[in-house]
PDB file of C-alpha atoms in Angstrom:
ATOM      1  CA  UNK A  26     -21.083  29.230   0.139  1.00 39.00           C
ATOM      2  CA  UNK A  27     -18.864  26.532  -0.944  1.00 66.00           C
ATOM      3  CA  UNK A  28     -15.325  26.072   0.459  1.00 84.00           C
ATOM      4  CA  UNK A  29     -13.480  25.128  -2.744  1.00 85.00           C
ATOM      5  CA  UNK A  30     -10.970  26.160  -4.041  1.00 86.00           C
ATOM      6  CA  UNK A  31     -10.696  28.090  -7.205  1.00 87.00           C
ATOM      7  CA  UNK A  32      -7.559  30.102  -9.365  1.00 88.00           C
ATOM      8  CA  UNK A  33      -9.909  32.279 -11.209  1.00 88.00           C
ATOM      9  CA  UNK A  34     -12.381  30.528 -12.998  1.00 88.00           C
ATOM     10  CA  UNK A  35     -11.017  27.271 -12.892  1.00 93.00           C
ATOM     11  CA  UNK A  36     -12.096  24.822  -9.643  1.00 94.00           C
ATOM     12  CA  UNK A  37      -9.184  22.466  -8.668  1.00 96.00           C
ATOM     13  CA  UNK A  38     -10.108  18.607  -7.773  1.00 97.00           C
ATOM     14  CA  UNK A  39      -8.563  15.719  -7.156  1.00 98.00           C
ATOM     15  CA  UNK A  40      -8.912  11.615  -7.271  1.00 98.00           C
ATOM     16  CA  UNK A  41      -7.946   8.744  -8.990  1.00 98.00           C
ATOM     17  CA  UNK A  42      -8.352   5.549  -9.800  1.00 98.00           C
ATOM     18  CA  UNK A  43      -8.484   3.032  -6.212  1.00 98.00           C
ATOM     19  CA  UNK A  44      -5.938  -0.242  -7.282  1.00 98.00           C
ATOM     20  CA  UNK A  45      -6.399  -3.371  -4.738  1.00 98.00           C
ATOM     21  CA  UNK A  46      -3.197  -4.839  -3.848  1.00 97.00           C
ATOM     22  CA  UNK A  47      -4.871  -8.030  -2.793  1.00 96.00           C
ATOM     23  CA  UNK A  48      -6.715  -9.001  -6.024  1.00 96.00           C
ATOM     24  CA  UNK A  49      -5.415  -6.222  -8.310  1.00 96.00           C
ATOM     25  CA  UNK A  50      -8.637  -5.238  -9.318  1.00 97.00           C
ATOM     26  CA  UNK A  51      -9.598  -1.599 -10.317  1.00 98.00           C
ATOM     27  CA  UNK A  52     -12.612   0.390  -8.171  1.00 98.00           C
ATOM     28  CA  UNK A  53     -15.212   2.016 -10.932  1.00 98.00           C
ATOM     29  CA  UNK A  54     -17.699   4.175 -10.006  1.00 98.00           C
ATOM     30  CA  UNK A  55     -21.319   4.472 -11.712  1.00 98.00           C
ATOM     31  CA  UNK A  56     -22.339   8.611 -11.544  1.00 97.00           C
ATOM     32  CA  UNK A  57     -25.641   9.519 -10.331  1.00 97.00           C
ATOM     33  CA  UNK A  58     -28.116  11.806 -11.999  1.00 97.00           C
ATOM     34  CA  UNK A  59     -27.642  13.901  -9.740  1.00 96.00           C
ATOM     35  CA  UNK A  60     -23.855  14.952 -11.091  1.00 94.00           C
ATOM     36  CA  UNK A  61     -22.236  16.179 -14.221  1.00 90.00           C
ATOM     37  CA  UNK A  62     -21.684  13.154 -17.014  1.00 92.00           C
ATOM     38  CA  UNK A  63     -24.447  11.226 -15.146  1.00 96.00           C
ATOM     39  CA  UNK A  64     -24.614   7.741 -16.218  1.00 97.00           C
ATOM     40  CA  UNK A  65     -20.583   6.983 -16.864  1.00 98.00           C
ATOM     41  CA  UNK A  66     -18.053   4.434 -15.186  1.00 98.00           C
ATOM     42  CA  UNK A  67     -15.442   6.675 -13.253  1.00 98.00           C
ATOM     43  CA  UNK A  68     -13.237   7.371 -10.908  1.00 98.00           C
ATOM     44  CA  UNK A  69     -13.328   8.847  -7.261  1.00 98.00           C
ATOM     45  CA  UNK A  70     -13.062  12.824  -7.802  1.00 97.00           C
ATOM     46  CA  UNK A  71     -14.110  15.894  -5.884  1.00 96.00           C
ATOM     47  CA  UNK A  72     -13.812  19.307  -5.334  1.00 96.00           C
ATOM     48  CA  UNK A  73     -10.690  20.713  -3.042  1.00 97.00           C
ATOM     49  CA  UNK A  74     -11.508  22.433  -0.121  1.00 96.00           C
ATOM     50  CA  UNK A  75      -9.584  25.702   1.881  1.00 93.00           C
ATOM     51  CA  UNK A  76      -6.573  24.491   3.660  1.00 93.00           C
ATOM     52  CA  UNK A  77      -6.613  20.645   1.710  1.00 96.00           C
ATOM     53  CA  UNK A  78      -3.702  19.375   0.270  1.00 97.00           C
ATOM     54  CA  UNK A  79      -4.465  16.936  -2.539  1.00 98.00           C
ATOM     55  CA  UNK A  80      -3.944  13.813  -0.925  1.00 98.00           C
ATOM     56  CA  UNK A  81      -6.639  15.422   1.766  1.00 98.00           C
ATOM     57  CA  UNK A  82      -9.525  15.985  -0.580  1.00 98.00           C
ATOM     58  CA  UNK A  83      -8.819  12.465  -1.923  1.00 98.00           C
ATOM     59  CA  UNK A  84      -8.741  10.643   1.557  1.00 98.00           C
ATOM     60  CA  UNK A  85     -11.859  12.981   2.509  1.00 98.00           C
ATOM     61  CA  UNK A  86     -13.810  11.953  -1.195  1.00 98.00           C
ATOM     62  CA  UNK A  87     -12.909   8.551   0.147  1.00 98.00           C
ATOM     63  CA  UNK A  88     -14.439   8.895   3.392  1.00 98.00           C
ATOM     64  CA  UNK A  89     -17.968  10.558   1.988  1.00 97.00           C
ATOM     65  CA  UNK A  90     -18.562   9.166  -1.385  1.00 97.00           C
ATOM     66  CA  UNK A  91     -17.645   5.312  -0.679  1.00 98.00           C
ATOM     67  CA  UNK A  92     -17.484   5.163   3.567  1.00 98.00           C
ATOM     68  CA  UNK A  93     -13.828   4.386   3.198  1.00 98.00           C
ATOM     69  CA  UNK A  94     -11.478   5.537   6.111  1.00 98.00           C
ATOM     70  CA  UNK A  95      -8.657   2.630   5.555  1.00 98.00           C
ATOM     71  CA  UNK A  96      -4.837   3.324   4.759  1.00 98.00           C
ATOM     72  CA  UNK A  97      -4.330   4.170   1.017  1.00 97.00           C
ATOM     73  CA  UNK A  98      -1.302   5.492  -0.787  1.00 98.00           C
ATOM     74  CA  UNK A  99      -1.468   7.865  -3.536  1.00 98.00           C
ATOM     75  CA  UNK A 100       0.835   7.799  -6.543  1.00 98.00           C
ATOM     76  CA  UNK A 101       0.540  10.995  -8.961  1.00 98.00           C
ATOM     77  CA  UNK A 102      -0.522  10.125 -12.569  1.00 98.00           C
ATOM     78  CA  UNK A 103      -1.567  13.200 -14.165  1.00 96.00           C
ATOM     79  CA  UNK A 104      -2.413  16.945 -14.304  1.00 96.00           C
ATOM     80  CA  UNK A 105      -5.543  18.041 -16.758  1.00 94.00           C
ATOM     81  CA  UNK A 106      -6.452  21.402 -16.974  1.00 93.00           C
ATOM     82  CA  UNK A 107     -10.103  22.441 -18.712  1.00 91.00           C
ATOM     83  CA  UNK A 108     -11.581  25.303 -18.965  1.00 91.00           C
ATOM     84  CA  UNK A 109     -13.316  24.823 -15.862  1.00 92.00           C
ATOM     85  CA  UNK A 110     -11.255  22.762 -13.713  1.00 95.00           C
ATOM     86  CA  UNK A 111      -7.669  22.095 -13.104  1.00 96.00           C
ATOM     87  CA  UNK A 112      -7.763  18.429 -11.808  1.00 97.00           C
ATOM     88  CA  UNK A 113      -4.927  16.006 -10.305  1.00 98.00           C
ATOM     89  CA  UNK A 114      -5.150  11.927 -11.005  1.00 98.00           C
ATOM     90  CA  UNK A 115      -4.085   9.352  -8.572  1.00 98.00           C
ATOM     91  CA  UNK A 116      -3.192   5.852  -8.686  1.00 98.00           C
ATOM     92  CA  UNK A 117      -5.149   4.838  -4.913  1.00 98.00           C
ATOM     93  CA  UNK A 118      -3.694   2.239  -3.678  1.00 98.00           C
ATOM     94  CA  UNK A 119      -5.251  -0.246  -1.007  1.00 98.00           C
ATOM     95  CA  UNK A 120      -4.658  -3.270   0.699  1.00 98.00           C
ATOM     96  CA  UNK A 121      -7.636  -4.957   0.044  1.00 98.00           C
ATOM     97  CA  UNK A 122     -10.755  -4.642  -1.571  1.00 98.00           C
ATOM     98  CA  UNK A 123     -13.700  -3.152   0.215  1.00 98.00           C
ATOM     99  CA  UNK A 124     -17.091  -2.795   0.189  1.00 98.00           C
ATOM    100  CA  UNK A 125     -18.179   1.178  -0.594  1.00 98.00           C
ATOM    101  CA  UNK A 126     -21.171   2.096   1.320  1.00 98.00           C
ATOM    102  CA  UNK A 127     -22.436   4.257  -1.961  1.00 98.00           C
ATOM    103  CA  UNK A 128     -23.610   8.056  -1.322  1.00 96.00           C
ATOM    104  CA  UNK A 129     -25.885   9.960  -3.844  1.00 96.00           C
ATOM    105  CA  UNK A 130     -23.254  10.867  -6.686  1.00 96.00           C
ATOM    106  CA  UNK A 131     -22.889   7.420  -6.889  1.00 97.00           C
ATOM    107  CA  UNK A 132     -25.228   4.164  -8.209  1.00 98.00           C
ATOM    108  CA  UNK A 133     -23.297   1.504  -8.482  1.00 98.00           C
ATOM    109  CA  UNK A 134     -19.332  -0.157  -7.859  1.00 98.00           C
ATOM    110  CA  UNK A 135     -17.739  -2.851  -9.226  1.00 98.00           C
ATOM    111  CA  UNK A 136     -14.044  -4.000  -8.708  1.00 98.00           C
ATOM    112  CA  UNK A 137     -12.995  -4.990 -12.341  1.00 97.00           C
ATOM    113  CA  UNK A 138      -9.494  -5.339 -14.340  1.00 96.00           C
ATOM    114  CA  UNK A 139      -8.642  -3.522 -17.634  1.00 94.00           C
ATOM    115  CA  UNK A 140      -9.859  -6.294 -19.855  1.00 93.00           C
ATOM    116  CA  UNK A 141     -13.010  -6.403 -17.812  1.00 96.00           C
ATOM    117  CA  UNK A 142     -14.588  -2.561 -17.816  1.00 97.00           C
ATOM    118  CA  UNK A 143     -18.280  -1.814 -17.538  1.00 97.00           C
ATOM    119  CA  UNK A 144     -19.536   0.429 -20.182  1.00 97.00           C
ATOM    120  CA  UNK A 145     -19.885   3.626 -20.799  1.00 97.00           C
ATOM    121  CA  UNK A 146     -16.655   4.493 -19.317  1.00 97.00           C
ATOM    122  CA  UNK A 147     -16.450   8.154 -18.924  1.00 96.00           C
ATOM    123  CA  UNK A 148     -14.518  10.100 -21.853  1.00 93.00           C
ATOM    124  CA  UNK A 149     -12.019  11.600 -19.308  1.00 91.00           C
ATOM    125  CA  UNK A 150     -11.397   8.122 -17.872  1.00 96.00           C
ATOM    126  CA  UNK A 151     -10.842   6.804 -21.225  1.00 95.00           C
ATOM    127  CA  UNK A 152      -7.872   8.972 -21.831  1.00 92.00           C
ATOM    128  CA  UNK A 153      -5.900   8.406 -18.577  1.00 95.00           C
ATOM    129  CA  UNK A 154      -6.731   4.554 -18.453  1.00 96.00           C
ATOM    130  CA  UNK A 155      -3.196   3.800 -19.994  1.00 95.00           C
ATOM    131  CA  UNK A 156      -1.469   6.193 -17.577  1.00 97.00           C
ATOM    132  CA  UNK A 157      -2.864   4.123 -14.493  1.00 97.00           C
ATOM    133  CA  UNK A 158      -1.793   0.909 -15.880  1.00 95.00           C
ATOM    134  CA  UNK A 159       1.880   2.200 -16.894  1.00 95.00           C
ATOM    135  CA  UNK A 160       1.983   3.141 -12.777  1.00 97.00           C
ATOM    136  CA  UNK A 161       0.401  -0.390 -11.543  1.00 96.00           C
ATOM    137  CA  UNK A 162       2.985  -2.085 -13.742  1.00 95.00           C
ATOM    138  CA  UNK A 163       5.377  -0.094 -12.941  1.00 95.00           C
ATOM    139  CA  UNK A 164       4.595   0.030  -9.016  1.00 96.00           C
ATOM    140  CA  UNK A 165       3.577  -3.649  -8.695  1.00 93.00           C
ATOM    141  CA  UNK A 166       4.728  -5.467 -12.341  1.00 88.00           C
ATOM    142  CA  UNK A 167       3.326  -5.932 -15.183  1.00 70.00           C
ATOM    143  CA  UNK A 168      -0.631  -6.222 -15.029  1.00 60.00           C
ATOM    144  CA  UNK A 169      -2.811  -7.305 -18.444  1.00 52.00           C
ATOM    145  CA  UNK A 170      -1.030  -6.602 -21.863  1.00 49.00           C
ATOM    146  CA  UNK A 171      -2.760  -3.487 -23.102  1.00 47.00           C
ATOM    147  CA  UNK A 172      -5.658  -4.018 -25.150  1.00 48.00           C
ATOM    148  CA  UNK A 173      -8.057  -2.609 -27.929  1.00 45.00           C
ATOM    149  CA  UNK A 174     -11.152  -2.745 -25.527  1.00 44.00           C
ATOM    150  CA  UNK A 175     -14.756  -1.470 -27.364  1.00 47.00           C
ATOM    151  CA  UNK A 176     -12.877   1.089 -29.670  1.00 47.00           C
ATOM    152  CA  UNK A 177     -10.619   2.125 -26.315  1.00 49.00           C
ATOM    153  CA  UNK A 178      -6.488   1.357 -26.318  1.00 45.00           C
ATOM    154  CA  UNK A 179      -6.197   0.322 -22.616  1.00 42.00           C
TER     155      UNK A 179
END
C-alpha cells in the first residue's frame, strides 16, 4: 500500500524546478519509460507521503531520484490542480551545481538556461517555464530576456 497522500481522488505532489546559484543554470530531467509522459524534459516531482510537508517530499524526491542531500531553498511558484493530482511548483534553489546520481524514473540530466532547453519539454513544464523565470529574476535579477523558443514563450 502506498503512503501518499490523497483528498479524494486527487494525489497531491510536489517539486520544482532546481536553479544553481553558482552558474544560474536550470536542472532538467529526461523521464524514463518506466513513468507517466515518458520521454519529456522535466522537473523533479513526486508523490507526498503521510506526515510530509511539501518542502519534505521535495528534499526527499531530491534525495532518491537525483542522490542529492545538499542545502536547497524552496520558493513557491504555483498551485495546479487536475483531475488527478493537486500539485505544488518550486523554484529549488542550490548553491552549486551537482552531479545527480540518476534513479530509474530518470535517463538523462542536463544543467541548461532558458534559451538553451532540450526538447521535448514536457507540456506541464511548458506552461510554468515563465513563472520560474519571473521568481529567478525576481530572487536573483534579471536572467535571459524572455524568448519565443520552438513555438514556446519562455
Amino acid at each position: 500500500m502506498s503512503d501518499d497522500i490523497y483528498i479524494g481522488k486527487k494525489k497531491l505532489a510536489a517539486g520544482g524546478l532546481i536553479y544553481a546559484k553558482d552558474t544560474k543554470n536550470i536542472l532538467l530531467l529526461k523521464r524514463s519509460a518506466a513513468v507517466d509522459n515518458p520521454f519529456f524534459w522535466s522537473e523533479l516531482s513526486g508523490g507526498m507521503q503521510v506526515l510530509e510537508s511539501q518542502i519534505d517530499t521535495i528534499e526527499r524526491e531530491a534525495s532518491e531520484e537525483l542522490g542529492y542531500t545538499g542545502a536547497l531553498e524552496c520558493h513557491a511558484v504555483s498551485r495546479n490542480i487536475t483531475n488527478r493530482v493537486i500539485y505544488y511548483g518550486y523554484l529549488i534553489v542550490v548553491p552549486q551545481e551537482f552531479n545527480p546520481v540518476l534513479q530509474w524514473e530518470h535517463t538523462s540530466y542536463k544543467w541548461t538556461t532558458f534559451d538553451r532547453l532540450p526538447q521535448p519539454i514536457h507540456p506541464k513544464l511548458i506552461s510554468k517555464l515563465p513563472l520560474y523565470k519571473t521568481k529567478i529574476d525576481q530572487l536573483f535579477g534579471a536572467t535571459n530576456e524572455i524568448k519565443h523558443y520552438n513555438n514556446y514563450f519562455v
